[in-house]
Coordinates of N, CA and C and ligand atoms in Angstrom, one line a residue:
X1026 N 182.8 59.1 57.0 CA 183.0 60.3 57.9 C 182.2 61.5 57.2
X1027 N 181.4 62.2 57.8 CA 180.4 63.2 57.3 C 181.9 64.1 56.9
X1028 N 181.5 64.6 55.6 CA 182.1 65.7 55.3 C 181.9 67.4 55.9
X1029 N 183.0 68.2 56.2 CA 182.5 69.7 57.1 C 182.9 70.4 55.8
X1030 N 182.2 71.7 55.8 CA 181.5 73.0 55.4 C 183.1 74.2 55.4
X1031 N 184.0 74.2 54.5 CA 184.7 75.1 55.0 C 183.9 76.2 54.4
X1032 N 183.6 77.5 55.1 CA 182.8 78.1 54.1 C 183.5 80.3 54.2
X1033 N 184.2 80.6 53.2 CA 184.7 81.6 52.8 C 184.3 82.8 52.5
X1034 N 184.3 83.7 53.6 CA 183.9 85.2 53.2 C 184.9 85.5 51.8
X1035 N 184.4 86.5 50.9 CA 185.0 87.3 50.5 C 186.5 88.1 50.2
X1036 N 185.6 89.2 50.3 CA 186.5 90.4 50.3 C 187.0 90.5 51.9
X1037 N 188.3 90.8 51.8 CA 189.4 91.1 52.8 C 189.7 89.6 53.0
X1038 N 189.3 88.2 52.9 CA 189.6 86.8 53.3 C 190.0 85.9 51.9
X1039 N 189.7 86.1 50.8 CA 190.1 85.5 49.6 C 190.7 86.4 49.0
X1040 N 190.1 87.6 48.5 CA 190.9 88.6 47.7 C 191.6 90.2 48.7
X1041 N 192.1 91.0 48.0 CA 192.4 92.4 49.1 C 191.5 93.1 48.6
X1042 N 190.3 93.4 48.3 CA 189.3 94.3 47.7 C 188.4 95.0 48.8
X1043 N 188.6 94.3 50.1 CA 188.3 95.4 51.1 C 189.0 97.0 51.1
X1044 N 189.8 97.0 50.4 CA 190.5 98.5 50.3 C 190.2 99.3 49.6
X1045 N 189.5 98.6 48.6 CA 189.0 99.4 47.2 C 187.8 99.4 47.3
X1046 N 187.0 98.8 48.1 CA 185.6 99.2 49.2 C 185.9 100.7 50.2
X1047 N 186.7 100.4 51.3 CA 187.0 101.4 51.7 C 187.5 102.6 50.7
X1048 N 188.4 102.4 49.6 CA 188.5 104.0 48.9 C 187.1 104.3 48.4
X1049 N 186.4 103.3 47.6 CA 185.2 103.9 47.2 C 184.1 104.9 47.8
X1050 N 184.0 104.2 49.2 CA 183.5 104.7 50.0 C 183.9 105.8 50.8
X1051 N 185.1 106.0 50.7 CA 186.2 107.4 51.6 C 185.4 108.7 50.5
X1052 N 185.3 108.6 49.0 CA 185.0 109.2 48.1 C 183.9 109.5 48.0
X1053 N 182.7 108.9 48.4 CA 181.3 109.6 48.8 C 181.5 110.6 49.9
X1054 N 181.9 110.0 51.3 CA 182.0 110.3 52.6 C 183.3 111.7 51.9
X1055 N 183.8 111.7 51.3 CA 184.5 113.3 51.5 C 183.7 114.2 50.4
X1056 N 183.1 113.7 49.8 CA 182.2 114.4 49.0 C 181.3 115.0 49.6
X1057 N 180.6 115.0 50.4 CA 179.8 114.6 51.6 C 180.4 115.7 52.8
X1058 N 181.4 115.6 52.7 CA 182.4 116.3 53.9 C 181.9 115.6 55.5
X1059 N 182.2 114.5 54.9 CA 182.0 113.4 56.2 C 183.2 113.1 56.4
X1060 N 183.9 112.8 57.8 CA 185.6 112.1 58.0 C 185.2 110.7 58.2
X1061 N 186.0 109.9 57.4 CA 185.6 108.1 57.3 C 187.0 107.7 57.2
X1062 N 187.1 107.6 58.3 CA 188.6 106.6 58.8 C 188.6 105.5 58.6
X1063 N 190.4 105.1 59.0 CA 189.7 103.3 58.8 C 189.3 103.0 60.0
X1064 N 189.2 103.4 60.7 CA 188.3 102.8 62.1 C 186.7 102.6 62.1
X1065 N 186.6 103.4 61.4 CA 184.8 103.5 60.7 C 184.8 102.5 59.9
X1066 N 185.9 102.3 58.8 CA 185.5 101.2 57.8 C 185.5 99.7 59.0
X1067 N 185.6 99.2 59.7 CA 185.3 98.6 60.4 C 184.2 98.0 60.8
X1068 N 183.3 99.1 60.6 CA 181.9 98.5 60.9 C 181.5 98.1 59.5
X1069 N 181.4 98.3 58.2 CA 181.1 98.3 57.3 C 181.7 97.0 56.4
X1070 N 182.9 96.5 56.9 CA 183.2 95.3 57.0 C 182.3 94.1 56.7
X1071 N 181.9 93.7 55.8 CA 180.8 92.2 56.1 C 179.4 92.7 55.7
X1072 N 179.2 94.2 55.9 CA 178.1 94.5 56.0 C 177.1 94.9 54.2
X1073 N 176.0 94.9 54.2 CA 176.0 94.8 52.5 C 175.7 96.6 51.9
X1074 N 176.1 97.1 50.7 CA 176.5 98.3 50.2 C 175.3 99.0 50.8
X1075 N 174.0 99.0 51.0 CA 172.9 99.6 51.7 C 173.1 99.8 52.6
X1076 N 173.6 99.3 53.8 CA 173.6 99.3 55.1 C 174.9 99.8 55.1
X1077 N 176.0 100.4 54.6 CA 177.2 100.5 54.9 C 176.6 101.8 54.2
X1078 N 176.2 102.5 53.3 CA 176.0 104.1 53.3 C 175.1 104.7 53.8
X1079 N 174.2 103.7 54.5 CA 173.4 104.2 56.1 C 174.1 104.5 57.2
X1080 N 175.3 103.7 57.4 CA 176.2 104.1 58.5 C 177.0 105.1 57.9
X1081 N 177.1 105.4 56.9 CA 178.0 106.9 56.8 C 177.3 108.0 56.9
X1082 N 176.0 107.8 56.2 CA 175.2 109.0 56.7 C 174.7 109.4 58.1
X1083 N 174.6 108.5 58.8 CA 174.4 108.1 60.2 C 175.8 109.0 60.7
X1084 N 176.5 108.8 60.4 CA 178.1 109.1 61.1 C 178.3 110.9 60.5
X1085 N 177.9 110.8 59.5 CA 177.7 112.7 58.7 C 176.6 113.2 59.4
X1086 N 175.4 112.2 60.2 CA 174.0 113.3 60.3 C 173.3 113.7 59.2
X1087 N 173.6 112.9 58.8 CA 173.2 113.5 57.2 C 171.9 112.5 56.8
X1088 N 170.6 113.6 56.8 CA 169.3 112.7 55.7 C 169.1 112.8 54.4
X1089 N 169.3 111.9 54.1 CA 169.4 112.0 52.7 C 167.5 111.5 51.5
X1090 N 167.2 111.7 50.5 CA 165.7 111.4 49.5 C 167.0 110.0 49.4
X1091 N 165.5 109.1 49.2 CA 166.4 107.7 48.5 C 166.9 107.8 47.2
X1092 N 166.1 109.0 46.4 CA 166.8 109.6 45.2 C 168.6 109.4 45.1
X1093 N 169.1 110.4 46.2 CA 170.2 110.5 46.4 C 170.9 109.5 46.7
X1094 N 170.2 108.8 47.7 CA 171.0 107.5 48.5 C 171.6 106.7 47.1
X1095 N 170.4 106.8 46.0 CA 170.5 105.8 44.9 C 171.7 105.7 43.9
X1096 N 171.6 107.3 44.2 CA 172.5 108.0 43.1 C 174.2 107.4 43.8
X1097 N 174.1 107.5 45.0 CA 175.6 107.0 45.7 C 175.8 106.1 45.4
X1098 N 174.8 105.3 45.5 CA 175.1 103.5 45.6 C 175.3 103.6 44.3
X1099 N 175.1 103.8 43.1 CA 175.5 103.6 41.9 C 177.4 104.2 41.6
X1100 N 177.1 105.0 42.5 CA 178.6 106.0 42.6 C 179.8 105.0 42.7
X1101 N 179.3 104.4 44.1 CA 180.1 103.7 44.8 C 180.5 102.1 44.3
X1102 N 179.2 101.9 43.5 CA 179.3 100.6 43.0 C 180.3 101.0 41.5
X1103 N 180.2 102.0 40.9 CA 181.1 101.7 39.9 C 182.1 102.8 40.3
X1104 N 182.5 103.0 40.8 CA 183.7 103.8 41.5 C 184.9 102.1 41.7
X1105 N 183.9 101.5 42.8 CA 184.5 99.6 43.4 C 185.2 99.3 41.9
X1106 N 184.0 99.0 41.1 CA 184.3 98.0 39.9 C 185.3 98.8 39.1
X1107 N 185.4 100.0 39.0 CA 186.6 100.6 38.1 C 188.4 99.9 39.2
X1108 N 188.3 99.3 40.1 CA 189.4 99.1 40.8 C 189.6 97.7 40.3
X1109 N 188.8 97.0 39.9 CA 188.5 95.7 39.5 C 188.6 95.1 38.2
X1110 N 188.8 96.1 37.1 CA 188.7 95.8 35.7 C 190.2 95.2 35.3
X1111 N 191.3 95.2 36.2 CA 192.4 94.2 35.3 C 192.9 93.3 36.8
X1112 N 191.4 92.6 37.5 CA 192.0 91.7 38.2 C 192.4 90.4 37.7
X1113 N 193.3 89.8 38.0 CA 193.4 88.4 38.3 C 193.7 87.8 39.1
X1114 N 194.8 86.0 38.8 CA 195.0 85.6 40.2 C 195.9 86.0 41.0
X1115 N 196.5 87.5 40.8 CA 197.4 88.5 41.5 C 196.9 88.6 42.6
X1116 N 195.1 88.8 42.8 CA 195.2 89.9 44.0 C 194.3 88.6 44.5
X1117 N 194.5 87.6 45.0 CA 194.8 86.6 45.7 C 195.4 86.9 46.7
X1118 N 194.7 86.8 47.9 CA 195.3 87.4 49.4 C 196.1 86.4 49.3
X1119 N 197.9 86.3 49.7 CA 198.5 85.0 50.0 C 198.3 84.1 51.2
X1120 N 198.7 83.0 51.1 CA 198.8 81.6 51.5 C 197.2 80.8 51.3
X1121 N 196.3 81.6 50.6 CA 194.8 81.3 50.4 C 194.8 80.0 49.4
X1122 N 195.2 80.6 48.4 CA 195.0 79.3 47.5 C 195.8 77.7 47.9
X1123 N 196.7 78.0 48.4 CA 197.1 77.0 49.1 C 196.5 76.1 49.9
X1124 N 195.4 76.9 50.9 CA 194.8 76.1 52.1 C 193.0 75.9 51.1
X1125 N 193.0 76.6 50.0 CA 192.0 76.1 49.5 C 192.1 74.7 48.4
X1126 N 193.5 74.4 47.9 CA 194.1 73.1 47.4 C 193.9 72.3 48.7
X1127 N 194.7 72.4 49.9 CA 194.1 71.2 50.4 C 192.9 70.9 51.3
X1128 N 192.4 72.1 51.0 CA 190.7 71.4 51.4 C 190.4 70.5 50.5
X1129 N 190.7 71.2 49.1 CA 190.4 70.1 48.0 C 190.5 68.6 48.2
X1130 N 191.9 68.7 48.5 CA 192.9 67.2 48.5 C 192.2 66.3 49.5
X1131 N 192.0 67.1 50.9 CA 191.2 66.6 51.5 C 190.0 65.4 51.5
X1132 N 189.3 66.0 50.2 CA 188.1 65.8 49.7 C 186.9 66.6 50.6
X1133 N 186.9 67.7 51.5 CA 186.1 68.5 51.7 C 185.4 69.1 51.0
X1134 N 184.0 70.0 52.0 CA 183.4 70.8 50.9 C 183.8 72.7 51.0
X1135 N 183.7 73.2 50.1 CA 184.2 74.8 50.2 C 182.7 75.4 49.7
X1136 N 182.8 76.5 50.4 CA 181.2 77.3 50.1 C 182.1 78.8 50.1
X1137 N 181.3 79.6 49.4 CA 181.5 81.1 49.5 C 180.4 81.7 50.0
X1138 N 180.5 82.8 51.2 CA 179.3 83.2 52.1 C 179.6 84.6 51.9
X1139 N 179.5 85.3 51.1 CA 179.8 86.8 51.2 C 178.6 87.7 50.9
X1140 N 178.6 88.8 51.7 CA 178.0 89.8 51.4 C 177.5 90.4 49.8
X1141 N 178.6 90.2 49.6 CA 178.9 91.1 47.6 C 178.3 90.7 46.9
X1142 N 177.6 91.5 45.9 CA 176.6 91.1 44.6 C 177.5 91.3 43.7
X1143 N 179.1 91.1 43.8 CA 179.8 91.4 43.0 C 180.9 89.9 43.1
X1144 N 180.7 88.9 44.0 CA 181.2 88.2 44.4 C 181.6 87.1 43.0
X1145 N 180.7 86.8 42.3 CA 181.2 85.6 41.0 C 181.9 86.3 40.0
X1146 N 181.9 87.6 39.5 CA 183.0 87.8 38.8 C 184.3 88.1 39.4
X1147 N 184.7 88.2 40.6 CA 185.7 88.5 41.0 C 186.3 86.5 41.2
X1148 N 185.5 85.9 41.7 CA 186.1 84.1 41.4 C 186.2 84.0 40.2
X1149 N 185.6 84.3 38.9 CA 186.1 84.1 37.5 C 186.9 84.5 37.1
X1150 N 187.2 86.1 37.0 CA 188.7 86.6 37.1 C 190.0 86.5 38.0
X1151 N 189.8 85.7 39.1 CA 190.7 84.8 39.8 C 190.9 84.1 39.6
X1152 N 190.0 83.5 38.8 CA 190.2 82.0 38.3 C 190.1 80.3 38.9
X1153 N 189.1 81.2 40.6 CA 188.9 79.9 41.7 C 187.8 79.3 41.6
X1154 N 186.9 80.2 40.5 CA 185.2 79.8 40.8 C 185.3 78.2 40.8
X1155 N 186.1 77.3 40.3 CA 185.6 75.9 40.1 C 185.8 75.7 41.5
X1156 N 187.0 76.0 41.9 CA 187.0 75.4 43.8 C 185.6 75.5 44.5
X1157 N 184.7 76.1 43.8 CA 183.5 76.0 45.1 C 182.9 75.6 44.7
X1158 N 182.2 74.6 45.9 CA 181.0 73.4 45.7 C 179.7 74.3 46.1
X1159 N 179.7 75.5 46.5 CA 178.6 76.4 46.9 C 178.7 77.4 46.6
X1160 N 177.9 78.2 46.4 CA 178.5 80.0 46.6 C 176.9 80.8 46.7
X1161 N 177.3 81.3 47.8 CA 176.1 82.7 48.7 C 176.7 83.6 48.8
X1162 N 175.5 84.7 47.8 CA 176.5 86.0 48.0 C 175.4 87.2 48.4
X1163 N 175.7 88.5 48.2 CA 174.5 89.3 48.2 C 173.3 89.2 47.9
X1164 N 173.4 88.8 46.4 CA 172.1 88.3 45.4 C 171.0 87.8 46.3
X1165 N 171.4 86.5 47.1 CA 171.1 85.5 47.6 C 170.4 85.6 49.3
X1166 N 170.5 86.6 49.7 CA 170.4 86.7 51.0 C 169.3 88.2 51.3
X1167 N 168.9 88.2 51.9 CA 167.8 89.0 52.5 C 168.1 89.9 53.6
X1168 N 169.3 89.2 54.5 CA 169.4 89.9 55.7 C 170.6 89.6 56.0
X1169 N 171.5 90.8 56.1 CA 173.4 90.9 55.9 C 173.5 90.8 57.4
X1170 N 175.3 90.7 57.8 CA 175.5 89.9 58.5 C 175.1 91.0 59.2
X1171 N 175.3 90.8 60.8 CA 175.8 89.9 61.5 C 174.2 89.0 61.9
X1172 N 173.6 88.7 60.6 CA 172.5 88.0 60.6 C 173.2 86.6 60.4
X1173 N 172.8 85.9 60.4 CA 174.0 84.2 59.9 C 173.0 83.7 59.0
X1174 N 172.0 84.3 58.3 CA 171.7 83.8 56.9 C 172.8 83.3 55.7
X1175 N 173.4 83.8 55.3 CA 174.0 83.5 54.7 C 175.3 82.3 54.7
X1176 N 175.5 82.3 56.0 CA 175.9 80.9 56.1 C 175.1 79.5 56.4
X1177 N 174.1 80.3 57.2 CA 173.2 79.3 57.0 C 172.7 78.8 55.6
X1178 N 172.4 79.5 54.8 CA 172.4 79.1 53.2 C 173.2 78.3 52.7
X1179 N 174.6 78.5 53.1 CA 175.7 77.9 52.6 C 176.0 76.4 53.2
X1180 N 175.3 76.2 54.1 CA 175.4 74.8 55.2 C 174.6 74.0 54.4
X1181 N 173.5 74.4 53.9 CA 172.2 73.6 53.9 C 172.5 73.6 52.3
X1182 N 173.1 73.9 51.3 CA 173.6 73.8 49.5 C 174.4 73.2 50.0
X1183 N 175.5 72.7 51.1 CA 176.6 71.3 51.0 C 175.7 70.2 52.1
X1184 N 174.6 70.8 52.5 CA 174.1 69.5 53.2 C 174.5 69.1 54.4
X1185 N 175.6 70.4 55.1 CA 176.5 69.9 56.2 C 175.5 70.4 57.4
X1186 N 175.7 70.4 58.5 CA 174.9 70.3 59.9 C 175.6 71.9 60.2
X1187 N 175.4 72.8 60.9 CA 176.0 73.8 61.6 C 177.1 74.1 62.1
X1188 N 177.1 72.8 63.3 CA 178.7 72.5 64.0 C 179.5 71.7 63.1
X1189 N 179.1 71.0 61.3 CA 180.4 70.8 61.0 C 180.6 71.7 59.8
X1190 N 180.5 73.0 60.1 CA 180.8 73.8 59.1 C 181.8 75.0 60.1
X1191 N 182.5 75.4 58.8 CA 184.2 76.4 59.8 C 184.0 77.6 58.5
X1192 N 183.5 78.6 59.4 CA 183.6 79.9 58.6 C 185.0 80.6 58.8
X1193 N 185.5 81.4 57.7 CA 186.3 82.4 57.8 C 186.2 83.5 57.3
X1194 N 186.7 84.7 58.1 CA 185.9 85.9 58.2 C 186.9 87.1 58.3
X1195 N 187.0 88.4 57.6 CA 187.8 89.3 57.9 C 187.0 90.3 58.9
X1196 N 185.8 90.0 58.7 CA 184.6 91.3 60.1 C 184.6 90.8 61.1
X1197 N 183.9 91.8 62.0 CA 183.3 91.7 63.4 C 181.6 90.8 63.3
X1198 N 181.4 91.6 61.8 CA 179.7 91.1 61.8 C 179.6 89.6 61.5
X1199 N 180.5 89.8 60.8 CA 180.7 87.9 59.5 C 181.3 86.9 61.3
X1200 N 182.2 87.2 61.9 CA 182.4 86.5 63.1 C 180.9 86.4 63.9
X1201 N 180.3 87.3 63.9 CA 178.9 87.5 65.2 C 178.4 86.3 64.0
X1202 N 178.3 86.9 63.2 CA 177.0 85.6 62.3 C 177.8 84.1 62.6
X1203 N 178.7 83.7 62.3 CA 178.9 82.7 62.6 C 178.8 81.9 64.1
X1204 N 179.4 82.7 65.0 CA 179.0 82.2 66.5 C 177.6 81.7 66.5
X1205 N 176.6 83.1 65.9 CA 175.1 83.0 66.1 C 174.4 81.6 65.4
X1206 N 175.4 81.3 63.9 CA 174.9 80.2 63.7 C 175.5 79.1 64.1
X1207 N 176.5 78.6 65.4 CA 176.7 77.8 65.8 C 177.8 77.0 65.2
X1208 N 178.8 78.3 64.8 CA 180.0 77.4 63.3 C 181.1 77.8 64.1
X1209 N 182.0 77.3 63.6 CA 183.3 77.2 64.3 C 183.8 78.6 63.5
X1210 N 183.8 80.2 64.4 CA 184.6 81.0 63.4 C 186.0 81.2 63.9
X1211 N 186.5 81.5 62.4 CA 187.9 81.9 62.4 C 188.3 82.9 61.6
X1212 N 188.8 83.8 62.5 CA 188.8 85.5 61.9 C 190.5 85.6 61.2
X1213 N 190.4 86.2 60.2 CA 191.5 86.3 59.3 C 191.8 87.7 59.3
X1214 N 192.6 88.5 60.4 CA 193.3 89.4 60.5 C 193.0 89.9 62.1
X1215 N 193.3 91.5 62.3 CA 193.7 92.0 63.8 C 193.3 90.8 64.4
X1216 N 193.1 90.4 65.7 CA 192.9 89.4 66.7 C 191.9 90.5 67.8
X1217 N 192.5 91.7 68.2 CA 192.1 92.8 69.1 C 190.7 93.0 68.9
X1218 N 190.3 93.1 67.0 CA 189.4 93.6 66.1 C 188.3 92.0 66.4
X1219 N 189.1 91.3 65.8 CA 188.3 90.0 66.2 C 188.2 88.9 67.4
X1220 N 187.6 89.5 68.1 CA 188.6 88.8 69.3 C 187.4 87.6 69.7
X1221 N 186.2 88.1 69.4 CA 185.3 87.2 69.4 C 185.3 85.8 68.3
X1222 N 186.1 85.6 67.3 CA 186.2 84.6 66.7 C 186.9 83.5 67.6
X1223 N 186.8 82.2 67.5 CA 187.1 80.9 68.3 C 188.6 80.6 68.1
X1224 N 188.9 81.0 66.9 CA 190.5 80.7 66.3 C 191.0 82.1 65.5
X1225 N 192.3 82.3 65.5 CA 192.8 83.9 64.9 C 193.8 83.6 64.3
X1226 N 194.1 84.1 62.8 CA 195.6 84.3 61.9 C 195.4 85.7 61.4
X1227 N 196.9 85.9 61.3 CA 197.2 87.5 61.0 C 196.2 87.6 59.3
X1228 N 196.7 86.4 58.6 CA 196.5 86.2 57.5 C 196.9 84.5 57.3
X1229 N 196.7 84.0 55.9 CA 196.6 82.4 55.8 C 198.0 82.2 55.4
X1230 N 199.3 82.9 55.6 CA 200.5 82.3 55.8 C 200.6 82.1 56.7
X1231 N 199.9 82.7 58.5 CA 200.7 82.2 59.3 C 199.4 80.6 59.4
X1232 N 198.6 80.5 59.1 CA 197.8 78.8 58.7 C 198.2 77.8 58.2
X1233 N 198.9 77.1 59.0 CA 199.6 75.7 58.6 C 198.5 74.7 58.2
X1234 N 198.7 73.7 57.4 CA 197.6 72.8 56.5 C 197.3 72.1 57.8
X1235 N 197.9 71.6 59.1 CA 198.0 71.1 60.3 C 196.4 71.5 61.0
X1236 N 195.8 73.0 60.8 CA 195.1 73.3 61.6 C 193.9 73.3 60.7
X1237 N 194.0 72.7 59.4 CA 192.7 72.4 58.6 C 192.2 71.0 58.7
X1238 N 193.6 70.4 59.0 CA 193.3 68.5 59.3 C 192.6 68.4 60.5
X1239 N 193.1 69.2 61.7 CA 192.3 68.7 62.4 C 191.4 69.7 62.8
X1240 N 190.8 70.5 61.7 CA 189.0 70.8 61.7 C 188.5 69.7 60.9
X1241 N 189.1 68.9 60.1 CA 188.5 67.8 59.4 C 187.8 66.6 60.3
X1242 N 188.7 66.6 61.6 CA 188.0 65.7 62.5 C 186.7 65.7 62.9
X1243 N 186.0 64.5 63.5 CA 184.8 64.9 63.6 C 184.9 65.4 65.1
X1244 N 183.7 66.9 65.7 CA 183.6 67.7 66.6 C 184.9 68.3 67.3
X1245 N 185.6 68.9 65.8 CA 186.9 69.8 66.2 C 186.5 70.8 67.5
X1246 N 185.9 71.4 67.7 CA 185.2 72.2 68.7 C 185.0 71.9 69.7
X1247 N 184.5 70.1 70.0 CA 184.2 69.8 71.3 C 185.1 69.3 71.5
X1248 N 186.1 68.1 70.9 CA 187.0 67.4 71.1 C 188.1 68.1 71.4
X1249 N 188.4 69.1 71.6 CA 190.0 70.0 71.9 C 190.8 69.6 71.0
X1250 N 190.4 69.3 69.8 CA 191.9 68.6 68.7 C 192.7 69.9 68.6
X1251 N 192.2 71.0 68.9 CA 193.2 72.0 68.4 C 194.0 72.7 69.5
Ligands
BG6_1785 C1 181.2 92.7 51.8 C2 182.2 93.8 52.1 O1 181.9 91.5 51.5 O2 180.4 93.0 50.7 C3 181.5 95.1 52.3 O3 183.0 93.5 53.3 C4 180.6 95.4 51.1 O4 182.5 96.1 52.5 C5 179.7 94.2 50.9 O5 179.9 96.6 51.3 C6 178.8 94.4 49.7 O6 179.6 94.4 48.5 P1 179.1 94.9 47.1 O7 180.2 94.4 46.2 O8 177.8 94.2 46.8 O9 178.9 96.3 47.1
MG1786 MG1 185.1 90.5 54.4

């Protein structure tokens, strides 16, 4: 039986560091005297640190020398990482590790598809990096989501086909990329927010191991196993 592709955003879907993205960025944007709600952080979701302080300036009117731009992104970037310096396997979104043991058990394959150029030290100070048989992160990619590069990267390092890989996604962009690449997505929070994903949990405690078996099947998607 061909082995499927479970393949794992990030931030807001493995760990809670979407928050500490959002404060980082609340702190340019009031510096700034821009208002950046969480309804704005929304778009910025999935999206990579470039293109997310384009949309704030966008949202301020504000043109900025790439001088400046530079100087934020350095702001922002170690603004993030000062939230980060005494992580471990604490900030572990719950019921996660759980459904990533029995993918294991399984004998499936796990990929990491995220945006973040910050992505491998946060799996070493979690302490999951071994769980992954893949990992695409920012470094690695050219064009952020809702481009489906990066899962596509991630399909083709486990060797799996498109339709037997299953993304999960806390964005709107990371859901568009996966539809676009033809993956079975599954959005991990609001439903309202993601409404375009194929499958929805508030979070991976309400994800019973029941609905990982039968993505293990072959063409969970066409066959209605679920
Ligand atoms: C994504 C986050 O995973 O990574 C975005 O959802 C973030 O909010 C992007 O901007 C890039 O992350 P980093 O760590 O490279 O700034
Ligand atoms: Mg995310």
């Amino acid at each position: 039986m061909n082995k499927k592709a479970f393949i794992f955003d990030l931030d807001g879907v493995i760990v809670d560091t979407a928050k500490y993205h959002f404060l980082a960025w609340q702190k340019i944007a009031s510096q700034l005297g821009i208002e950046f709600t969480p309804e704005h952080n929304e778009h910025l979701k999935g999206v990579s640190r470039v293109r997310s302080l384009d949309i704030i300036l966008e949202l301020g009117k504000i043109k900025a020398t790439q001088e400046d731009k530079n100087k934020w992104l350095i702001q922002k970037n170690e603004d993030y990482l000062s939230y980060l310096v005494d992580m471990d396997q604490s900030e572990i979104l719950p019921g996660v590790f759980h459904i990533l043991e029995f993918i294991k058990e399984k004998n499936q394959l796990i990929a990491l598809g995220s945006a973040s150029k910050n992505a491998r030290p946060i799996l070493e100070k979690t302490g999951i990096l071994p769980l992954f048989d893949a990992i695409v992160d920012g470094n690695d990619v050219s064009n952020a989501k809702p481009d489906p590069e990066v899962f596509l990267r991630a399909a083709r390092l486990l060797n799996t086909s498109n339709e037997n890989s299953i993304v999960f996604e806390d964005s709107v962009a990371g859901i568009q990329a996966a539809n676009t690449a033809n993956m079975v997505s599954v959005g991990i929070g609001d439903k309202k927010i993601l409404h375009e994903a194929k499958y929805n949990f508030s979070d991976f405690t309400f994800m019973d191991v029941s609905f990982i078996e039968a993505l293990c099947l072959p063409n969970p998607s066409k066959g209605g196993a679920l």
